[in-house]
mmCIF file of C-alpha atoms in Angstrom:
data_model
loop_
_atom_site.group_PDB
_atom_site.id
_atom_site.type_symbol
_atom_site.label_atom_id
_atom_site.label_comp_id
_atom_site.label_asym_id
_atom_site.label_seq_id
_atom_site.Cartn_x
_atom_site.Cartn_y
_atom_site.Cartn_z
ATOM 1 C CA UNK A 2 -36.145 18.078 5.643
ATOM 2 C CA UNK A 3 -34.021 21.249 5.761
ATOM 3 C CA UNK A 4 -33.225 20.613 9.421
ATOM 4 C CA UNK A 5 -32.083 17.059 8.628
ATOM 5 C CA UNK A 6 -29.857 18.270 5.804
ATOM 6 C CA UNK A 7 -28.264 20.907 8.038
ATOM 7 C CA UNK A 8 -27.662 18.286 10.742
ATOM 8 C CA UNK A 9 -26.178 15.917 8.163
ATOM 9 C CA UNK A 10 -23.849 18.543 6.739
ATOM 10 C CA UNK A 11 -22.809 19.576 10.260
ATOM 11 C CA UNK A 12 -22.048 15.974 11.206
ATOM 12 C CA UNK A 13 -19.962 15.303 8.096
ATOM 13 C CA UNK A 14 -18.199 18.657 8.571
ATOM 14 C CA UNK A 15 -17.474 17.693 12.170
ATOM 15 C CA UNK A 16 -15.962 14.374 11.032
ATOM 16 C CA UNK A 17 -13.848 16.191 8.443
ATOM 17 C CA UNK A 18 -12.710 18.704 11.084
ATOM 18 C CA UNK A 19 -11.723 15.920 13.501
ATOM 19 C CA UNK A 20 -9.838 14.156 10.703
ATOM 20 C CA UNK A 21 -8.111 17.371 9.652
ATOM 21 C CA UNK A 22 -7.198 18.177 13.247
ATOM 22 C CA UNK A 23 -5.818 14.716 13.912
ATOM 23 C CA UNK A 24 -3.895 14.657 10.639
ATOM 24 C CA UNK A 25 -1.911 17.697 11.823
ATOM 25 C CA UNK A 26 -0.186 15.376 14.299
ATOM 26 C CA UNK A 27 2.884 13.587 12.947
ATOM 27 C CA UNK A 28 1.661 10.103 13.880
ATOM 28 C CA UNK A 29 4.472 8.404 11.975
ATOM 29 C CA UNK A 30 6.993 10.040 14.284
ATOM 30 C CA UNK A 31 4.855 9.829 17.404
ATOM 31 C CA UNK A 32 4.206 6.108 17.000
ATOM 32 C CA UNK A 33 7.763 5.489 15.835
ATOM 33 C CA UNK A 34 6.450 3.814 12.671
ATOM 34 C CA UNK A 35 9.101 5.164 10.310
ATOM 35 C CA UNK A 36 11.923 4.070 12.595
ATOM 36 C CA UNK A 37 10.402 0.598 13.081
ATOM 37 C CA UNK A 38 9.923 0.190 9.318
ATOM 38 C CA UNK A 39 13.506 1.325 8.706
ATOM 39 C CA UNK A 40 14.833 -1.086 11.337
ATOM 40 C CA UNK A 41 12.884 -3.996 9.849
ATOM 41 C CA UNK A 42 14.050 -3.158 6.332
ATOM 42 C CA UNK A 43 17.625 -2.832 7.516
ATOM 43 C CA UNK A 44 17.581 -6.205 9.257
ATOM 44 C CA UNK A 45 15.935 -8.022 6.338
ATOM 45 C CA UNK A 46 18.254 -6.429 3.778
ATOM 46 C CA UNK A 47 21.346 -7.367 5.719
ATOM 47 C CA UNK A 48 20.016 -10.876 6.301
ATOM 48 C CA UNK A 49 19.406 -11.365 2.561
ATOM 49 C CA UNK A 50 22.783 -9.962 1.618
ATOM 50 C CA UNK A 51 24.529 -12.211 4.151
ATOM 51 C CA UNK A 52 22.810 -15.255 2.695
ATOM 52 C CA UNK A 53 23.575 -14.232 -0.893
ATOM 53 C CA UNK A 54 27.196 -13.460 -0.059
ATOM 54 C CA UNK A 55 27.676 -16.877 1.494
ATOM 55 C CA UNK A 56 26.593 -18.644 -1.690
ATOM 56 C CA UNK A 57 28.064 -16.371 -4.405
ATOM 57 C CA UNK A 58 31.436 -14.865 -5.243
ATOM 58 C CA UNK A 59 31.653 -11.133 -4.696
ATOM 59 C CA UNK A 60 33.966 -9.071 -6.894
ATOM 60 C CA UNK A 61 35.615 -6.527 -4.653
ATOM 61 C CA UNK A 62 38.654 -5.452 -6.657
ATOM 62 C CA UNK A 63 38.805 -1.722 -7.294
ATOM 63 C CA UNK A 64 39.403 -2.166 -11.004
ATOM 64 C CA UNK A 65 35.991 -3.800 -11.334
ATOM 65 C CA UNK A 66 34.010 -2.014 -8.648
ATOM 66 C CA UNK A 67 35.224 1.544 -9.229
ATOM 67 C CA UNK A 68 33.777 1.984 -12.757
ATOM 68 C CA UNK A 69 30.316 0.702 -11.719
ATOM 69 C CA UNK A 70 30.521 2.696 -8.505
ATOM 70 C CA UNK A 71 31.229 5.882 -10.433
ATOM 71 C CA UNK A 72 28.244 5.194 -12.728
ATOM 72 C CA UNK A 73 26.010 4.757 -9.691
ATOM 73 C CA UNK A 74 27.410 7.936 -8.139
ATOM 74 C CA UNK A 75 26.727 9.886 -11.353
ATOM 75 C CA UNK A 76 23.044 8.907 -11.368
ATOM 76 C CA UNK A 77 22.669 9.533 -7.617
ATOM 77 C CA UNK A 78 24.333 12.951 -7.752
ATOM 78 C CA UNK A 79 22.276 14.112 -10.724
ATOM 79 C CA UNK A 80 19.051 13.046 -9.025
ATOM 80 C CA UNK A 81 19.773 14.143 -5.433
ATOM 81 C CA UNK A 82 19.794 10.557 -4.177
ATOM 82 C CA UNK A 83 22.021 10.012 -1.190
ATOM 83 C CA UNK A 84 24.851 7.903 -2.635
ATOM 84 C CA UNK A 85 26.061 6.625 0.738
ATOM 85 C CA UNK A 86 22.859 4.744 1.461
ATOM 86 C CA UNK A 87 23.167 2.536 -1.637
ATOM 87 C CA UNK A 88 25.337 -0.521 -1.085
ATOM 88 C CA UNK A 89 26.675 -1.796 -4.387
ATOM 89 C CA UNK A 90 27.598 -5.468 -4.718
ATOM 90 C CA UNK A 91 29.041 -7.051 -7.829
ATOM 91 C CA UNK A 92 28.773 -10.832 -8.017
ATOM 92 C CA UNK A 93 30.583 -13.134 -10.414
ATOM 93 C CA UNK A 94 27.805 -15.107 -12.045
ATOM 94 C CA UNK A 95 26.896 -15.720 -15.689
ATOM 95 C CA UNK A 96 23.221 -14.960 -15.186
ATOM 96 C CA UNK A 97 22.100 -11.712 -16.776
ATOM 97 C CA UNK A 98 20.599 -10.297 -13.609
ATOM 98 C CA UNK A 99 20.551 -7.302 -11.306
ATOM 99 C CA UNK A 100 18.191 -6.641 -8.429
ATOM 100 C CA UNK A 101 17.568 -4.504 -5.395
ATOM 101 C CA UNK A 102 17.333 -5.872 -1.870
ATOM 102 C CA UNK A 103 15.804 -4.127 1.162
ATOM 103 C CA UNK A 104 17.964 -1.525 2.886
ATOM 104 C CA UNK A 105 19.278 -0.307 -0.487
ATOM 105 C CA UNK A 106 21.504 -3.233 -1.412
ATOM 106 C CA UNK A 107 22.043 -3.161 -5.173
ATOM 107 C CA UNK A 108 23.258 -6.449 -6.619
ATOM 108 C CA UNK A 109 24.639 -6.675 -10.163
ATOM 109 C CA UNK A 110 25.840 -9.938 -11.743
ATOM 110 C CA UNK A 111 28.883 -10.025 -13.995
ATOM 111 C CA UNK A 112 26.697 -11.704 -16.646
ATOM 112 C CA UNK A 113 24.610 -8.559 -16.919
ATOM 113 C CA UNK A 114 27.613 -6.269 -17.290
ATOM 114 C CA UNK A 115 28.986 -8.570 -19.993
ATOM 115 C CA UNK A 116 25.626 -8.491 -21.812
ATOM 116 C CA UNK A 117 25.588 -4.688 -22.017
ATOM 117 C CA UNK A 118 26.880 -3.353 -25.318
ATOM 118 C CA UNK A 119 27.744 0.064 -23.930
ATOM 119 C CA UNK A 120 27.879 1.892 -20.606
ATOM 120 C CA UNK A 121 24.519 3.624 -21.220
ATOM 121 C CA UNK A 122 22.765 0.259 -21.097
ATOM 122 C CA UNK A 123 24.276 -0.482 -17.716
ATOM 123 C CA UNK A 124 23.346 3.032 -16.568
ATOM 124 C CA UNK A 125 19.765 2.154 -17.529
ATOM 125 C CA UNK A 126 19.711 -1.054 -15.498
ATOM 126 C CA UNK A 127 21.272 0.694 -12.477
ATOM 127 C CA UNK A 128 18.721 3.506 -12.817
ATOM 128 C CA UNK A 129 15.886 0.993 -13.003
ATOM 129 C CA UNK A 130 16.935 -0.833 -9.830
ATOM 130 C CA UNK A 131 17.598 2.473 -8.095
ATOM 131 C CA UNK A 132 14.041 3.511 -8.981
ATOM 132 C CA UNK A 133 12.683 0.333 -7.348
ATOM 133 C CA UNK A 134 14.547 1.347 -4.175
ATOM 134 C CA UNK A 135 13.475 4.977 -4.227
ATOM 135 C CA UNK A 136 9.819 4.115 -4.880
ATOM 136 C CA UNK A 137 9.817 1.619 -2.001
ATOM 137 C CA UNK A 138 8.893 -1.221 -4.385
ATOM 138 C CA UNK A 139 11.252 -3.681 -2.719
ATOM 139 C CA UNK A 140 9.566 -3.821 0.688
ATOM 140 C CA UNK A 141 6.117 -3.557 -0.870
ATOM 141 C CA UNK A 142 6.781 -6.557 -3.064
ATOM 142 C CA UNK A 143 8.094 -8.569 -0.134
ATOM 143 C CA UNK A 144 5.149 -7.688 2.104
ATOM 144 C CA UNK A 145 2.735 -8.545 -0.691
ATOM 145 C CA UNK A 146 4.308 -11.846 -1.652
ATOM 146 C CA UNK A 147 5.919 -13.123 1.513
ATOM 147 C CA UNK A 148 3.715 -11.495 4.150
ATOM 148 C CA UNK A 149 4.503 -9.027 6.897
ATOM 149 C CA UNK A 150 4.361 -11.626 9.662
ATOM 150 C CA UNK A 151 6.982 -13.790 7.915
ATOM 151 C CA UNK A 152 9.231 -10.753 7.405
ATOM 152 C CA UNK A 153 8.945 -9.748 11.058
ATOM 153 C CA UNK A 154 9.685 -13.321 12.164
ATOM 154 C CA UNK A 155 12.869 -13.161 10.066
ATOM 155 C CA UNK A 156 14.043 -10.049 11.853
ATOM 156 C CA UNK A 157 13.438 -11.589 15.252
ATOM 157 C CA UNK A 158 15.550 -14.591 14.332
ATOM 158 C CA UNK A 159 12.626 -17.005 14.046
ATOM 159 C CA UNK A 160 12.685 -17.349 10.274
ATOM 160 C CA UNK A 161 14.347 -20.526 9.065
ATOM 161 C CA UNK A 162 16.907 -20.551 6.252
ATOM 162 C CA UNK A 163 14.497 -22.011 3.675
ATOM 163 C CA UNK A 164 11.974 -19.236 4.236
ATOM 164 C CA UNK A 165 14.679 -16.575 3.898
ATOM 165 C CA UNK A 166 15.993 -18.271 0.734
ATOM 166 C CA UNK A 167 12.487 -18.368 -0.735
ATOM 167 C CA UNK A 168 11.930 -14.669 0.035
ATOM 168 C CA UNK A 169 15.294 -13.807 -1.514
ATOM 169 C CA UNK A 170 14.293 -15.762 -4.626
ATOM 170 C CA UNK A 171 11.188 -13.596 -4.917
ATOM 171 C CA UNK A 172 13.366 -10.502 -5.170
ATOM 172 C CA UNK A 173 16.077 -11.875 -7.430
ATOM 173 C CA UNK A 174 14.078 -13.930 -9.900
ATOM 174 C CA UNK A 175 10.451 -12.878 -9.996
ATOM 175 C CA UNK A 176 8.979 -9.747 -11.501
ATOM 176 C CA UNK A 177 7.459 -6.752 -9.776
ATOM 177 C CA UNK A 178 3.935 -6.108 -10.929
ATOM 178 C CA UNK A 179 3.458 -4.308 -14.216
ATOM 179 C CA UNK A 180 2.675 -0.894 -12.713
ATOM 180 C CA UNK A 181 5.825 -1.011 -10.563
ATOM 181 C CA UNK A 182 7.973 -2.052 -13.531
ATOM 182 C CA UNK A 183 6.588 0.739 -15.666
ATOM 183 C CA UNK A 184 7.088 3.250 -12.857
ATOM 184 C CA UNK A 185 10.685 2.052 -12.398
ATOM 185 C CA UNK A 186 11.360 2.304 -16.145
ATOM 186 C CA UNK A 187 9.984 5.808 -16.452
ATOM 187 C CA UNK A 188 11.726 6.947 -13.261
ATOM 188 C CA UNK A 189 14.984 5.433 -14.545
ATOM 189 C CA UNK A 190 14.470 7.318 -17.823
ATOM 190 C CA UNK A 191 14.151 10.543 -15.805
ATOM 191 C CA UNK A 192 17.265 9.694 -13.805
ATOM 192 C CA UNK A 193 19.222 9.089 -17.015
ATOM 193 C CA UNK A 194 17.999 12.303 -18.642
ATOM 194 C CA UNK A 195 18.982 14.343 -15.578
ATOM 195 C CA UNK A 196 22.399 12.696 -15.632
ATOM 196 C CA UNK A 197 22.795 13.576 -19.333
ATOM 197 C CA UNK A 198 22.666 9.965 -20.529
ATOM 198 C CA UNK A 199 20.619 8.922 -23.550
ATOM 199 C CA UNK A 200 17.873 6.522 -22.307
ATOM 200 C CA UNK A 201 17.506 5.109 -25.809
ATOM 201 C CA UNK A 202 20.315 2.665 -25.040
ATOM 202 C CA UNK A 203 18.326 1.378 -22.070
ATOM 203 C CA UNK A 204 15.325 0.826 -24.351
ATOM 204 C CA UNK A 205 17.596 -0.932 -26.869
ATOM 205 C CA UNK A 206 18.915 -3.164 -24.105
ATOM 206 C CA UNK A 207 15.378 -4.232 -23.189
ATOM 207 C CA UNK A 208 14.494 -4.777 -26.811
ATOM 208 C CA UNK A 209 17.629 -6.761 -27.614
ATOM 209 C CA UNK A 210 17.403 -9.031 -24.600
ATOM 210 C CA UNK A 211 13.706 -9.643 -25.232
ATOM 211 C CA UNK A 212 14.680 -10.975 -28.663
ATOM 212 C CA UNK A 213 17.486 -13.066 -27.248
ATOM 213 C CA UNK A 214 15.321 -14.622 -24.520
ATOM 214 C CA UNK A 215 14.223 -17.358 -26.901
ATOM 215 C CA UNK A 216 17.798 -18.561 -27.351
ATOM 216 C CA UNK A 217 19.018 -18.358 -23.779
ATOM 217 C CA UNK A 218 15.945 -18.371 -21.556
ATOM 218 C CA UNK A 219 17.579 -19.715 -18.412
ATOM 219 C CA UNK A 220 20.435 -17.213 -18.430
ATOM 220 C CA UNK A 221 18.570 -13.983 -19.017
ATOM 221 C CA UNK A 222 16.978 -13.577 -15.602
ATOM 222 C CA UNK A 223 16.719 -9.823 -15.709
ATOM 223 C CA UNK A 224 14.600 -9.845 -18.827
ATOM 224 C CA UNK A 225 12.572 -12.971 -18.043
ATOM 225 C CA UNK A 226 11.673 -11.398 -14.712
ATOM 226 C CA UNK A 227 10.719 -8.197 -16.505
ATOM 227 C CA UNK A 228 7.911 -9.211 -18.856
ATOM 228 C CA UNK A 229 6.551 -7.240 -21.786
ATOM 229 C CA UNK A 230 10.012 -5.828 -22.419
ATOM 230 C CA UNK A 231 9.264 -4.670 -25.951
ATOM 231 C CA UNK A 232 6.275 -2.637 -24.792
ATOM 232 C CA UNK A 233 8.397 -1.216 -22.001
ATOM 233 C CA UNK A 234 11.103 -0.224 -24.472
ATOM 234 C CA UNK A 235 8.470 1.519 -26.569
ATOM 235 C CA UNK A 236 7.239 3.488 -23.557
ATOM 236 C CA UNK A 237 10.777 4.689 -22.861
ATOM 237 C CA UNK A 238 11.217 5.731 -26.486
ATOM 238 C CA UNK A 239 7.897 7.590 -26.337
ATOM 239 C CA UNK A 240 9.009 9.431 -23.200
ATOM 240 C CA UNK A 241 12.235 10.704 -24.734
ATOM 241 C CA UNK A 242 10.805 11.525 -28.159
ATOM 242 C CA UNK A 243 12.112 14.856 -29.450
ATOM 243 C CA UNK A 244 14.795 15.217 -26.765
ATOM 244 C CA UNK A 245 18.489 15.249 -27.518
ATOM 245 C CA UNK A 246 21.329 14.008 -25.345
ATOM 246 C CA UNK A 247 25.097 14.517 -25.327
ATOM 247 C CA UNK A 248 27.150 11.786 -26.959
ATOM 248 C CA UNK A 249 28.970 9.371 -24.655
ATOM 249 C CA UNK A 250 32.495 10.435 -23.854
ATOM 250 C CA UNK A 251 35.225 8.270 -25.364
ATOM 251 C CA UNK A 252 36.990 7.796 -22.003
ATOM 252 C CA UNK A 253 33.761 6.420 -20.479
ATOM 253 C CA UNK A 254 33.329 3.990 -23.357
ATOM 254 C CA UNK A 255 36.927 2.866 -23.062
ATOM 255 C CA UNK A 256 36.563 2.355 -19.308
ATOM 256 C CA UNK A 257 33.430 0.319 -19.898
ATOM 257 C CA UNK A 258 35.143 -1.861 -22.502
ATOM 258 C CA UNK A 259 37.911 -2.564 -19.982
ATOM 259 C CA UNK A 260 35.297 -3.449 -17.367
ATOM 260 C CA UNK A 261 33.616 -5.847 -19.771
ATOM 261 C CA UNK A 262 36.942 -7.511 -20.463
ATOM 262 C CA UNK A 263 37.301 -8.200 -16.753
ATOM 263 C CA UNK A 264 33.901 -9.877 -16.643
ATOM 264 C CA UNK A 265 35.117 -12.721 -18.824
ATOM 265 C CA UNK B 3 -27.214 14.812 19.995
ATOM 266 C CA UNK B 4 -30.201 12.785 21.155
ATOM 267 C CA UNK B 5 -33.743 13.761 22.089
ATOM 268 C CA UNK B 6 -35.627 11.758 24.705
ATOM 269 C CA UNK B 7 -39.397 11.964 24.599
ATOM 270 C CA UNK B 8 -42.554 9.935 25.164
ATOM 271 C CA UNK B 9 -43.875 8.104 22.127
ATOM 272 C CA UNK B 10 -47.325 9.226 21.041
ATOM 273 C CA UNK B 11 -48.789 5.984 22.366
ATOM 274 C CA UNK B 12 -47.666 3.752 25.184
ATOM 275 C CA UNK B 13 -45.882 0.751 23.613
ATOM 276 C CA UNK B 14 -46.547 -2.665 25.132
ATOM 277 C CA UNK B 15 -43.886 -4.595 27.019
ATOM 278 C CA UNK B 16 -43.427 -6.861 23.970
ATOM 279 C CA UNK B 17 -42.857 -3.873 21.663
ATOM 280 C CA UNK B 18 -40.299 -2.358 24.029
ATOM 281 C CA UNK B 19 -38.352 -5.587 24.036
ATOM 282 C CA UNK B 20 -38.328 -5.905 20.243
ATOM 283 C CA UNK B 21 -37.386 -2.246 19.705
ATOM 284 C CA UNK B 22 -34.557 -2.542 22.219
ATOM 285 C CA UNK B 23 -33.385 -5.757 20.551
ATOM 286 C CA UNK B 24 -32.964 -3.981 17.217
ATOM 287 C CA UNK B 25 -30.142 -1.963 18.785
ATOM 288 C CA UNK B 26 -28.672 -4.977 20.541
ATOM 289 C CA UNK B 27 -28.686 -6.809 17.208
ATOM 290 C CA UNK B 28 -26.399 -4.202 15.688
ATOM 291 C CA UNK B 29 -24.121 -4.384 18.741
ATOM 292 C CA UNK B 30 -23.796 -8.168 18.635
ATOM 293 C CA UNK B 31 -23.095 -7.994 14.903
ATOM 294 C CA UNK B 32 -20.292 -5.499 15.500
ATOM 295 C CA UNK B 33 -18.252 -8.331 17.025
ATOM 296 C CA UNK B 34 -18.390 -10.239 13.748
ATOM 297 C CA UNK B 35 -18.475 -7.126 11.650
ATOM 298 C CA UNK B 36 -15.410 -5.314 12.926
ATOM 299 C CA UNK B 37 -13.130 -6.369 10.075
ATOM 300 C CA UNK B 38 -15.927 -6.150 7.491
ATOM 301 C CA UNK B 39 -18.113 -3.090 8.083
ATOM 302 C CA UNK B 40 -20.959 -4.433 5.917
ATOM 303 C CA UNK B 41 -21.736 -7.328 8.300
ATOM 304 C CA UNK B 42 -23.413 -5.286 11.053
ATOM 305 C CA UNK B 43 -25.469 -3.505 8.434
ATOM 306 C CA UNK B 44 -26.650 -6.791 6.940
ATOM 307 C CA UNK B 45 -27.495 -8.186 10.400
ATOM 308 C CA UNK B 46 -29.505 -5.079 11.312
ATOM 309 C CA UNK B 47 -31.223 -5.174 7.916
ATOM 310 C CA UNK B 48 -32.246 -8.806 8.406
ATOM 311 C CA UNK B 49 -33.647 -7.911 11.829
ATOM 312 C CA UNK B 50 -35.558 -5.054 10.226
ATOM 313 C CA UNK B 51 -36.985 -7.390 7.543
ATOM 314 C CA UNK B 52 -38.195 -9.700 10.313
ATOM 315 C CA UNK B 53 -40.007 -6.795 11.971
ATOM 316 C CA UNK B 54 -41.276 -4.985 8.896
ATOM 317 C CA UNK B 55 -44.808 -5.912 9.787
ATOM 318 C CA UNK B 56 -44.316 -5.037 13.449
ATOM 319 C CA UNK B 57 -45.976 -2.161 15.275
ATOM 320 C CA UNK B 58 -45.054 1.437 14.493
ATOM 321 C CA UNK B 59 -42.848 1.740 17.585
ATOM 322 C CA UNK B 60 -40.876 -1.412 16.721
ATOM 323 C CA UNK B 61 -40.511 -0.477 13.049
ATOM 324 C CA UNK B 62 -39.425 3.048 13.968
ATOM 325 C CA UNK B 63 -36.584 1.843 16.187
ATOM 326 C CA UNK B 64 -35.529 -0.890 13.738
ATOM 327 C CA UNK B 65 -35.162 1.780 11.054
ATOM 328 C CA UNK B 66 -33.262 4.117 13.363
ATOM 329 C CA UNK B 67 -30.867 1.246 14.226
ATOM 330 C CA UNK B 68 -30.499 0.419 10.527
ATOM 331 C CA UNK B 69 -29.853 4.019 9.485
ATOM 332 C CA UNK B 70 -27.278 4.486 12.246
ATOM 333 C CA UNK B 71 -25.353 1.545 10.747
ATOM 334 C CA UNK B 72 -25.862 2.829 7.215
ATOM 335 C CA UNK B 73 -24.532 6.271 8.142
ATOM 336 C CA UNK B 74 -21.146 4.956 9.225
ATOM 337 C CA UNK B 75 -20.883 2.360 6.455
ATOM 338 C CA UNK B 76 -19.230 4.587 3.798
ATOM 339 C CA UNK B 77 -16.721 5.950 6.318
ATOM 340 C CA UNK B 78 -15.879 2.476 7.654
ATOM 341 C CA UNK B 79 -15.688 1.067 4.122
ATOM 342 C CA UNK B 80 -13.231 3.771 3.108
ATOM 343 C CA UNK B 81 -11.088 2.873 6.131
ATOM 344 C CA UNK B 82 -11.347 -0.810 5.255
ATOM 345 C CA UNK B 83 -10.324 -0.403 1.593
ATOM 346 C CA UNK B 84 -7.606 2.073 2.519
ATOM 347 C CA UNK B 85 -6.142 -0.590 4.823
ATOM 348 C CA UNK B 86 -6.439 -3.248 2.093
ATOM 349 C CA UNK B 87 -4.642 -0.979 -0.357
ATOM 350 C CA UNK B 88 -1.816 -0.471 2.155
ATOM 351 C CA UNK B 89 -1.426 -4.222 2.553
ATOM 352 C CA UNK B 90 -1.689 -5.187 -1.108
ATOM 353 C CA UNK B 91 -0.512 -2.179 -3.133
ATOM 354 C CA UNK B 92 2.448 0.219 -3.005
ATOM 355 C CA UNK B 93 0.366 2.574 -0.828
ATOM 356 C CA UNK B 94 2.073 3.195 2.527
ATOM 357 C CA UNK B 95 0.955 4.108 6.044
ATOM 358 C CA UNK B 96 0.786 7.876 6.474
ATOM 359 C CA UNK B 97 -0.204 10.257 9.272
ATOM 360 C CA UNK B 98 -3.382 11.003 7.287
ATOM 361 C CA UNK B 99 -4.315 7.331 7.310
ATOM 362 C CA UNK B 100 -3.722 6.987 11.056
ATOM 363 C CA UNK B 101 -5.712 10.195 11.685
ATOM 364 C CA UNK B 102 -8.559 8.774 9.587
ATOM 365 C CA UNK B 103 -8.573 5.502 11.531
ATOM 366 C CA UNK B 104 -8.684 7.412 14.831
ATOM 367 C CA UNK B 105 -11.509 9.595 13.498
ATOM 368 C CA UNK B 106 -13.690 6.659 12.475
ATOM 369 C CA UNK B 107 -12.820 4.906 15.731
ATOM 370 C CA UNK B 108 -14.087 7.940 17.710
ATOM 371 C CA UNK B 109 -17.320 8.082 15.701
ATOM 372 C CA UNK B 110 -17.847 4.308 15.865
ATOM 373 C CA UNK B 111 -17.265 4.389 19.623
ATOM 374 C CA UNK B 112 -19.747 7.251 19.980
ATOM 375 C CA UNK B 113 -22.256 5.257 17.956
ATOM 376 C CA UNK B 114 -21.532 2.134 20.023
ATOM 377 C CA UNK B 115 -22.099 3.919 23.338
ATOM 378 C CA UNK B 116 -25.166 5.670 21.902
ATOM 379 C CA UNK B 117 -26.549 2.315 20.776
ATOM 380 C CA UNK B 118 -26.117 0.715 24.226
ATOM 381 C CA UNK B 119 -27.714 3.729 25.886
ATOM 382 C CA UNK B 120 -30.604 3.741 23.391
ATOM 383 C CA UNK B 121 -31.205 0.003 23.837
ATOM 384 C CA UNK B 122 -31.440 0.460 27.636
ATOM 385 C CA UNK B 123 -33.617 3.558 27.546
ATOM 386 C CA UNK B 124 -35.912 2.154 24.853
ATOM 387 C CA UNK B 125 -36.413 -0.960 26.969
ATOM 388 C CA UNK B 126 -37.587 1.337 29.767
ATOM 389 C CA UNK B 127 -40.250 2.752 27.494
ATOM 390 C CA UNK B 128 -38.689 6.031 26.507
ATOM 391 C CA UNK B 129 -38.433 7.186 22.912
ATOM 392 C CA UNK B 130 -35.034 8.380 21.718
ATOM 393 C CA UNK B 131 -34.458 10.258 18.487
ATOM 394 C CA UNK B 132 -30.848 10.549 17.318
ATOM 395 C CA UNK B 133 -29.330 13.627 15.753
ATOM 396 C CA UNK B 134 -29.813 13.391 11.931
ATOM 397 C CA UNK B 135 -30.895 9.728 12.078
ATOM 398 C CA UNK B 136 -34.065 10.430 14.122
ATOM 399 C CA UNK B 137 -35.262 13.023 11.606
ATOM 400 C CA UNK B 138 -34.535 10.694 8.685
ATOM 401 C CA UNK B 139 -36.389 7.874 10.432
ATOM 402 C CA UNK B 140 -39.422 10.161 10.865
ATOM 403 C CA UNK B 141 -39.337 10.787 7.116
ATOM 404 C CA UNK B 142 -39.110 7.121 6.186
ATOM 405 C CA UNK B 143 -41.253 5.451 8.823
ATOM 406 C CA UNK B 144 -44.935 6.388 8.825
ATOM 407 C CA UNK B 145 -47.726 5.139 11.056
ATOM 408 C CA UNK B 146 -50.011 2.949 8.916
#
């Protein structure tokens, strides 16, 4: 019996040693997996953005884009996220919606900006979408719901327009799963705290829109695609309990009010 | 890793064929069982059930074939569920995962080659005891 046990332990130890030895090799680099994944994501993201751009009106004027851009930059800088990689797009549409596309395209609708009562709420939404990008939720959701083979066929030019439209719909108007949403909320809360912004406004935004969903269900995409909003707001509040944050600067609030005016 | 010896009695031609088939059974099942590691184990187990009342030599080799499948099952299952989690959850492909797949591939290949070799040699009337598995088989399988 002792001999068998020794042989068994030796065999398992040998397997562990082989695994350990092989894991010292950077297979991701050697097999070019990271690059291939990046290329696929890049192609799909650009394809989605091209399709979205062709059917919606993009707001490119500096007076509208600059304030949102500076908010995005503030969160990125405070959290060591490379700002250049995030491509911000503002679309004129009444829907209260914002979403992330592959290859770090961040899309925000004018309806969402208009629905925010203060700049901290918009910071929260930007942080949330940024968290989806940073945690690789976007590609994971697509692979899970659309399938890797369909995504690859899109990048090789074999995907038809309806399939691409359907995949885009998954990202813009269906929810991530609950664990991803919670992770994005809590990560966004961290982002906001590091940037010196009170996340309570983000929680209030969730709470308020959850209450308003009954009146305007078809318009509030961002909240209807983010279920259990009240519970999510409570989690954010629990995370920031006992912490204090600097008050919003008057010039920021004024700039945000001007931005909201332009959304009308 | 393997010990070749003469069995304590001379098995008949019929016994040699059945004992050799127990290894072939696990090999054939591998074709169907590659994506689902449990399939080859089930196939080998069914073959064992069919030969439970067989002679000592046949039973001994059926159990050795079964245990060899059972030994790799947890490692293959971990690889299988790891892959499933990469496809269906936020888990991503890492160098550790690839290293693990290569590791279980090496051990499965070793087992595969060992199984073919054992099936051939057993058919010729020789008795092969595998490292670890042979000892375990001796513990489990007793001459009635």
